[in-house]
mmCIF file of C-alpha atoms in Angstrom:
data_model
loop_
_atom_site.group_PDB
_atom_site.id
_atom_site.type_symbol
_atom_site.label_atom_id
_atom_site.label_comp_id
_atom_site.label_asym_id
_atom_site.label_seq_id
_atom_site.Cartn_x
_atom_site.Cartn_y
_atom_site.Cartn_z
ATOM 1 C CA MET A 1 0.000 0.000 0.000
ATOM 2 C CA MET A 2 1.418 3.326 -0.974
ATOM 3 C CA ASP A 3 1.165 6.283 1.364
ATOM 4 C CA HIS A 4 0.609 9.024 -1.164
ATOM 5 C CA PRO A 5 2.302 12.314 -0.604
ATOM 6 C CA ILE A 6 -0.696 14.508 -0.940
ATOM 7 C CA ALA A 7 -1.842 17.914 -1.763
ATOM 8 C CA VAL A 8 -4.472 19.096 0.635
ATOM 9 C CA PHE A 9 -7.143 20.838 -1.193
ATOM 10 C CA PRO A 10 -8.320 24.058 0.221
ATOM 11 C CA LEU A 11 -11.966 24.261 -0.647
ATOM 12 C CA LEU A 12 -13.331 27.187 -2.534
ATOM 13 C CA GLY A 13 -14.418 30.246 -0.641
ATOM 14 C CA LEU A 14 -17.320 30.911 -2.935
ATOM 15 C CA LEU A 15 -20.980 30.528 -2.106
ATOM 16 C CA ALA A 16 -22.334 30.499 -5.616
ATOM 17 C CA LEU A 17 -25.548 29.851 -7.469
ATOM 18 C CA THR A 18 -26.031 26.439 -9.030
ATOM 19 C CA THR A 19 -28.971 26.346 -11.409
ATOM 20 C CA GLY A 20 -30.814 28.808 -9.199
ATOM 21 C CA ALA A 21 -30.068 27.135 -5.839
ATOM 22 C CA LEU A 22 -27.691 28.613 -3.293
ATOM 23 C CA ALA A 23 -24.845 26.176 -2.713
ATOM 24 C CA ALA A 24 -23.416 26.145 0.812
ATOM 25 C CA PRO A 25 -20.298 23.969 0.982
ATOM 26 C CA ILE A 26 -18.911 22.618 4.230
ATOM 27 C CA ALA A 27 -15.586 24.028 3.075
ATOM 28 C CA SER A 28 -14.350 25.802 -0.012
ATOM 29 C CA GLU A 29 -11.113 27.221 -1.383
ATOM 30 C CA HIS A 30 -10.202 29.088 -4.547
ATOM 31 C CA PHE A 31 -6.630 29.994 -3.593
ATOM 32 C CA ASP A 32 -7.269 33.702 -3.586
ATOM 33 C CA TYR A 33 -3.764 34.497 -2.371
ATOM 34 C CA ALA A 34 -0.800 36.348 -3.845
ATOM 35 C CA PRO A 35 1.546 34.082 -5.828
ATOM 36 C CA GLY A 36 4.107 32.490 -3.545
ATOM 37 C CA ALA A 37 4.290 29.881 -0.798
ATOM 38 C CA ILE A 38 0.958 28.426 0.379
ATOM 39 C CA GLY A 39 2.207 27.862 3.930
ATOM 40 C CA GLY A 40 0.576 30.355 6.305
ATOM 41 C CA CYS A 41 -2.276 31.289 3.944
ATOM 42 C CA LYS A 42 -5.624 31.125 5.734
ATOM 43 C CA GLY A 43 -8.451 32.190 3.453
ATOM 44 C CA GLY A 44 -11.242 30.079 2.042
ATOM 45 C CA ALA A 45 -14.051 28.840 4.277
ATOM 46 C CA GLY A 46 -14.634 25.869 6.551
ATOM 47 C CA PHE A 47 -11.083 25.358 7.839
ATOM 48 C CA TRP A 48 -9.193 25.777 11.087
ATOM 49 C CA GLU A 49 -6.153 28.014 10.954
ATOM 50 C CA ALA A 50 -3.779 28.312 7.996
ATOM 51 C CA PHE A 51 -2.253 25.977 5.461
ATOM 52 C CA VAL A 52 0.748 23.999 6.660
ATOM 53 C CA GLY A 53 3.329 22.565 4.296
ATOM 54 C CA LYS A 54 4.972 23.283 0.960
ATOM 55 C CA GLY A 55 3.405 24.240 -2.350
ATOM 56 C CA GLN A 56 3.158 27.332 -4.511
ATOM 57 C CA VAL A 57 0.250 29.587 -5.335
ATOM 58 C CA ALA A 58 0.468 30.520 -9.017
ATOM 59 C CA ALA A 59 -1.334 33.300 -10.874
ATOM 60 C CA GLY A 60 -4.434 32.400 -12.851
ATOM 61 C CA THR A 61 -7.399 30.135 -12.279
ATOM 62 C CA LEU A 62 -8.276 26.800 -13.844
ATOM 63 C CA ASP A 63 -11.601 26.709 -15.701
ATOM 64 C CA TYR A 64 -14.196 24.055 -16.421
ATOM 65 C CA THR A 65 -17.218 24.220 -18.725
ATOM 66 C CA ASP A 66 -19.576 21.245 -18.908
ATOM 67 C CA ALA A 67 -21.117 19.778 -22.063
ATOM 68 C CA GLY A 68 -24.164 22.013 -21.635
ATOM 69 C CA GLY A 69 -22.130 25.213 -21.510
ATOM 70 C CA LEU A 70 -22.376 25.829 -17.754
ATOM 71 C CA ARG A 71 -19.145 27.067 -16.193
ATOM 72 C CA LEU A 72 -17.864 26.122 -12.763
ATOM 73 C CA ALA A 73 -17.843 29.180 -10.498
ATOM 74 C CA SER A 74 -14.170 30.055 -10.225
ATOM 75 C CA GLY A 75 -11.820 32.817 -9.204
ATOM 76 C CA GLY A 76 -8.604 33.578 -7.375
ATOM 77 C CA ASN A 77 -5.457 31.710 -8.331
ATOM 78 C CA GLN A 78 -4.338 28.066 -8.279
ATOM 79 C CA LEU A 79 -2.072 25.737 -6.295
ATOM 80 C CA ILE A 80 0.915 23.839 -7.699
ATOM 81 C CA ALA A 81 2.117 20.781 -5.791
ATOM 82 C CA GLY A 82 5.723 19.955 -6.629
ATOM 83 C CA THR A 83 7.642 16.754 -7.221
ATOM 84 C CA ASP A 84 9.272 16.458 -3.793
ATOM 85 C CA GLY A 85 6.389 14.677 -2.059
ATOM 86 C CA ALA A 86 5.948 17.479 0.451
ATOM 87 C CA ALA A 87 2.419 17.494 1.863
ATOM 88 C CA ILE A 88 0.099 20.483 2.129
ATOM 89 C CA TRP A 89 -2.296 20.195 5.061
ATOM 90 C CA ARG A 90 -5.439 21.845 6.316
ATOM 91 C CA SER A 91 -7.747 20.873 9.169
ATOM 92 C CA LEU A 92 -11.505 21.138 8.768
ATOM 93 C CA ASP A 93 -13.741 23.245 10.997
ATOM 94 C CA ASN A 94 -16.054 20.850 12.846
ATOM 95 C CA GLN A 95 -17.797 23.566 14.844
ATOM 96 C CA HIS A 96 -19.824 25.089 12.024
ATOM 97 C CA CYS A 97 -20.991 22.193 9.852
ATOM 98 C CA PRO A 98 -24.431 20.802 9.012
ATOM 99 C CA PRO A 99 -26.049 18.529 11.625
ATOM 100 C CA GLY A 100 -25.546 14.792 11.333
ATOM 101 C CA MET A 101 -22.071 15.004 9.774
ATOM 102 C CA LEU A 102 -19.942 14.237 12.839
ATOM 103 C CA ASP A 103 -19.406 11.107 14.891
ATOM 104 C CA ALA A 104 -19.177 11.070 18.672
ATOM 105 C CA ARG A 105 -15.561 12.237 18.501
ATOM 106 C CA GLY A 106 -16.428 15.252 16.381
ATOM 107 C CA LYS A 107 -15.023 13.837 13.135
ATOM 108 C CA PHE A 108 -16.663 13.753 9.711
ATOM 109 C CA GLY A 109 -18.055 10.420 8.508
ATOM 110 C CA ALA A 110 -21.018 9.765 10.791
ATOM 111 C CA ASP A 111 -23.252 6.842 9.809
ATOM 112 C CA GLY A 112 -26.024 8.002 7.485
ATOM 113 C CA SER A 113 -24.124 11.064 6.257
ATOM 114 C CA THR A 114 -23.000 11.831 2.702
ATOM 115 C CA VAL A 115 -19.967 13.870 1.676
ATOM 116 C CA TYR A 116 -19.022 15.183 -1.757
ATOM 117 C CA ILE A 117 -15.624 16.565 -2.680
ATOM 118 C CA ALA A 118 -14.852 18.277 -5.993
ATOM 119 C CA PHE A 119 -11.791 19.961 -7.415
ATOM 120 C CA LEU A 120 -10.065 20.829 -10.668
ATOM 121 C CA ALA A 121 -6.761 19.143 -11.457
ATOM 122 C CA ARG A 122 -4.278 18.622 -14.225
ATOM 123 C CA LEU A 123 -0.639 17.696 -14.797
ATOM 124 C CA HIS A 124 1.275 20.975 -14.751
ATOM 125 C CA SER A 125 4.597 19.667 -16.039
ATOM 126 C CA GLY A 126 6.655 16.500 -16.244
ATOM 127 C CA VAL A 127 5.545 12.923 -16.818
ATOM 128 C CA VAL A 128 3.504 10.197 -15.131
ATOM 129 C CA THR A 129 5.189 6.897 -15.922
ATOM 130 C CA ALA A 130 7.272 5.669 -13.000
ATOM 131 C CA PHE A 131 6.919 4.545 -9.394
ATOM 132 C CA GLY A 132 5.914 7.406 -7.152
ATOM 133 C CA ASP A 133 4.428 9.563 -9.896
ATOM 134 C CA TYR A 134 1.210 10.693 -8.249
ATOM 135 C CA GLY A 135 -0.790 13.731 -7.212
ATOM 136 C CA GLY A 136 -4.099 14.342 -5.502
ATOM 137 C CA ILE A 137 -6.105 15.048 -2.382
ATOM 138 C CA SER A 138 -6.544 12.743 0.595
ATOM 139 C CA PHE A 139 -8.895 12.427 3.543
ATOM 140 C CA PHE A 140 -6.997 11.943 6.813
ATOM 141 C CA ASP A 141 -8.006 10.852 10.316
ATOM 142 C CA ASN A 142 -5.247 12.440 12.386
ATOM 143 C CA GLY A 143 -2.137 10.870 10.794
ATOM 144 C CA LYS A 144 -3.885 8.028 8.941
ATOM 145 C CA GLU A 145 -4.647 8.339 5.246
ATOM 146 C CA GLU A 146 -8.122 6.960 4.510
ATOM 147 C CA LEU A 147 -8.891 7.872 0.892
ATOM 148 C CA PHE A 148 -6.857 9.333 -1.980
ATOM 149 C CA ILE A 149 -8.401 10.999 -5.054
ATOM 150 C CA GLY A 150 -6.414 11.979 -8.148
ATOM 151 C CA ASP A 151 -3.535 10.195 -9.891
ATOM 152 C CA PRO A 152 -2.753 7.179 -7.668
ATOM 153 C CA GLY A 153 0.661 6.373 -9.183
ATOM 154 C CA PHE A 154 1.852 2.933 -8.071
ATOM 155 C CA GLY A 155 4.858 2.293 -10.255
ATOM 156 C CA GLY A 156 3.367 3.500 -13.490
ATOM 157 C CA GLU A 157 0.593 0.911 -13.296
ATOM 158 C CA HIS A 158 -1.954 3.671 -12.786
ATOM 159 C CA THR A 159 -1.632 6.620 -15.156
ATOM 160 C CA PHE A 160 -5.326 7.447 -15.130
ATOM 161 C CA TRP A 161 -7.374 9.600 -12.773
ATOM 162 C CA GLY A 162 -8.856 7.415 -10.065
ATOM 163 C CA VAL A 163 -9.299 6.685 -6.372
ATOM 164 C CA ASP A 164 -7.320 4.708 -3.804
ATOM 165 C CA PRO A 165 -9.244 3.587 -0.699
ATOM 166 C CA GLU A 166 -5.942 2.769 1.015
ATOM 167 C CA GLU A 167 -6.725 -0.935 1.180
ATOM 168 C CA GLY A 168 -3.733 -2.118 -0.876
ATOM 169 C CA SER A 169 -2.714 -1.603 -4.497
ATOM 170 C CA ARG A 170 -5.237 -4.142 -5.831
ATOM 171 C CA ARG A 171 -8.064 -1.952 -4.556
ATOM 172 C CA VAL A 172 -7.039 1.122 -6.570
ATOM 173 C CA GLN A 173 -9.863 2.031 -8.957
ATOM 174 C CA ASP A 174 -8.924 3.725 -12.239
ATOM 175 C CA SER A 175 -11.004 5.600 -14.761
ATOM 176 C CA LYS A 176 -10.096 5.544 -18.444
ATOM 177 C CA ILE A 177 -9.145 9.237 -18.465
ATOM 178 C CA LEU A 178 -5.394 9.710 -18.822
ATOM 179 C CA VAL A 179 -3.512 12.061 -16.552
ATOM 180 C CA ASP A 180 -2.163 14.871 -18.738
ATOM 181 C CA ALA A 181 -2.275 18.652 -19.135
ATOM 182 C CA THR A 182 -6.048 18.690 -19.686
ATOM 183 C CA VAL A 183 -8.052 20.296 -16.868
ATOM 184 C CA HIS A 184 -10.581 17.876 -15.369
ATOM 185 C CA LEU A 185 -13.284 18.278 -12.752
ATOM 186 C CA LEU A 186 -13.051 15.367 -10.302
ATOM 187 C CA VAL A 187 -16.101 14.774 -8.092
ATOM 188 C CA THR A 188 -16.331 12.044 -5.448
ATOM 189 C CA ARG A 189 -19.362 11.045 -3.403
ATOM 190 C CA ILE A 190 -19.026 9.003 -0.188
ATOM 191 C CA ASP A 191 -22.077 7.585 1.605
ATOM 192 C CA PHE A 192 -21.249 6.484 5.151
ATOM 193 C CA ALA A 193 -23.009 3.517 6.746
ATOM 194 C CA PRO A 194 -22.332 1.202 9.698
ATOM 195 C CA ASN A 195 -19.168 -0.790 8.990
ATOM 196 C CA HIS A 196 -18.670 0.451 5.424
ATOM 197 C CA ALA A 197 -18.906 3.343 2.988
ATOM 198 C CA THR A 198 -19.998 3.519 -0.655
ATOM 199 C CA LEU A 199 -17.978 5.565 -3.141
ATOM 200 C CA ARG A 200 -18.880 7.042 -6.527
ATOM 201 C CA PHE A 201 -16.355 8.913 -8.683
ATOM 202 C CA TYR A 202 -17.212 11.267 -11.560
ATOM 203 C CA ILE A 203 -14.990 13.016 -14.097
ATOM 204 C CA ASP A 204 -16.161 16.093 -16.030
ATOM 205 C CA PRO A 205 -19.818 15.675 -15.048
ATOM 206 C CA PRO A 206 -22.650 18.123 -15.798
ATOM 207 C CA LEU A 207 -22.864 20.884 -13.211
ATOM 208 C CA ASN A 208 -26.643 20.966 -12.885
ATOM 209 C CA ALA A 209 -27.338 17.317 -11.973
ATOM 210 C CA GLU A 210 -25.494 14.338 -10.540
ATOM 211 C CA PRO A 211 -25.025 11.674 -13.253
ATOM 212 C CA ALA A 212 -26.935 8.421 -12.917
ATOM 213 C CA GLU A 213 -23.773 6.416 -13.612
ATOM 214 C CA PRO A 214 -20.377 7.203 -12.090
ATOM 215 C CA VAL A 215 -17.108 6.708 -13.953
ATOM 216 C CA VAL A 216 -15.928 4.508 -11.078
ATOM 217 C CA GLY A 217 -18.312 2.729 -8.727
ATOM 218 C CA PRO A 218 -20.395 2.457 -6.834
ATOM 219 C CA ILE A 219 -17.841 0.480 -4.826
ATOM 220 C CA THR A 220 -17.914 -0.557 -1.195
ATOM 221 C CA ILE A 221 -14.939 0.536 0.899
ATOM 222 C CA HIS A 222 -14.021 0.514 4.577
ATOM 223 C CA SER A 223 -15.654 2.761 7.165
ATOM 224 C CA PHE A 224 -13.581 5.814 7.953
ATOM 225 C CA TRP A 225 -13.678 9.192 9.604
ATOM 226 C CA PHE A 226 -11.691 12.297 8.789
ATOM 227 C CA ASP A 227 -10.761 15.669 10.191
ATOM 228 C CA ARG A 228 -8.301 17.107 7.684
ATOM 229 C CA LEU A 229 -7.279 17.105 4.031
ATOM 230 C CA ARG A 230 -3.894 16.738 2.408
ATOM 231 C CA ILE A 231 -2.789 17.857 -1.050
ATOM 232 C CA GLN A 232 0.329 16.175 -2.311
ATOM 233 C CA ALA A 233 2.299 15.152 -5.358
ATOM 234 C CA GLY A 234 5.553 13.360 -6.010
ATOM 235 C CA GLY A 235 7.761 11.762 -8.601
ATOM 236 C CA HIS A 236 8.389 13.242 -12.031
ATOM 237 C CA GLY A 237 5.431 15.586 -12.380
ATOM 238 C CA GLU A 238 3.952 18.716 -10.866
ATOM 239 C CA TYR A 239 0.167 18.988 -10.511
ATOM 240 C CA GLU A 240 -2.177 21.981 -10.480
ATOM 241 C CA PHE A 241 -5.251 22.139 -8.239
ATOM 242 C CA ASP A 242 -8.031 24.681 -8.049
ATOM 243 C CA GLU A 243 -11.659 25.370 -7.119
ATOM 244 C CA ASN A 244 -12.018 22.861 -4.319
ATOM 245 C CA PHE A 245 -15.274 22.167 -2.516
ATOM 246 C CA LEU A 246 -16.494 19.861 0.252
ATOM 247 C CA GLY A 247 -20.244 19.590 0.757
ATOM 248 C CA THR A 248 -23.235 17.452 1.662
ATOM 249 C CA THR A 249 -24.933 17.620 -1.756
ATOM 250 C CA TYR A 250 -23.867 17.543 -5.392
ATOM 251 C CA ALA A 251 -25.005 21.164 -5.806
ATOM 252 C CA ASP A 252 -22.707 22.209 -2.943
ATOM 253 C CA VAL A 253 -19.619 21.181 -4.867
ATOM 254 C CA THR A 254 -20.630 22.121 -8.430
ATOM 255 C CA PRO A 255 -21.593 25.805 -8.222
ATOM 256 C CA SER A 256 -22.054 27.170 -11.722
ATOM 257 C CA LYS A 257 -22.443 30.391 -13.626
ATOM 258 C CA PRO A 258 -24.214 30.938 -16.942
ATOM 259 C CA PRO A 259 -22.466 30.236 -20.238
ATOM 260 C CA ALA A 260 -20.358 33.044 -21.637
ATOM 261 C CA PRO A 261 -22.354 35.295 -23.996
#
């Protein structure tokens, strides 16, 4: 099992309209910081304190437009996670979240709850062919990685966007979308139940409605709880991340704006 160096995705600080409904993410981040080191930056919404770790804020935002012409609400700048495997961390605010999300310890993942996470990602530079070439976001329970989303790596066996439930390399689930310089919207849904969770993974979905069929899943994975996120990359490539959301509904994490005139 590979412990992915991860990039922790700050979740977009936008509360935007999605097909007429007001989306209210648990956490959001659009990296609205001056270009430079991410460590010490503390904007966005739904987090405790500032970012910890290495990574660079770069000028410009990533964009996504769905097949129907709707554009993901975006702004600010973007985050680049380098090749050194240095993690970027941020803890989630558990004091101001919707009811029913927390277990008895105050961690996300209570039985009966549903969590969505969405973010934009692409390969910024380099290649994805060898062991340790990976980049993505992970859910963590204290120091334990529970779920990785992005490019799983694993010795060049996995060069597609996918998910790793941290249950061994044979449990890594790939899509058929290659990791390259194309910007993709990655959306993951996790439904928590006693003794297990169910995962669905979408790539470049419509913004106004959750697809009936995921790209990966539904698959059953282990029960887990989480209290922080990590963004990380390593190997021979740098990855860009942007417009990150954590929410309880699909609309929370896919806020849109009308097509360009």
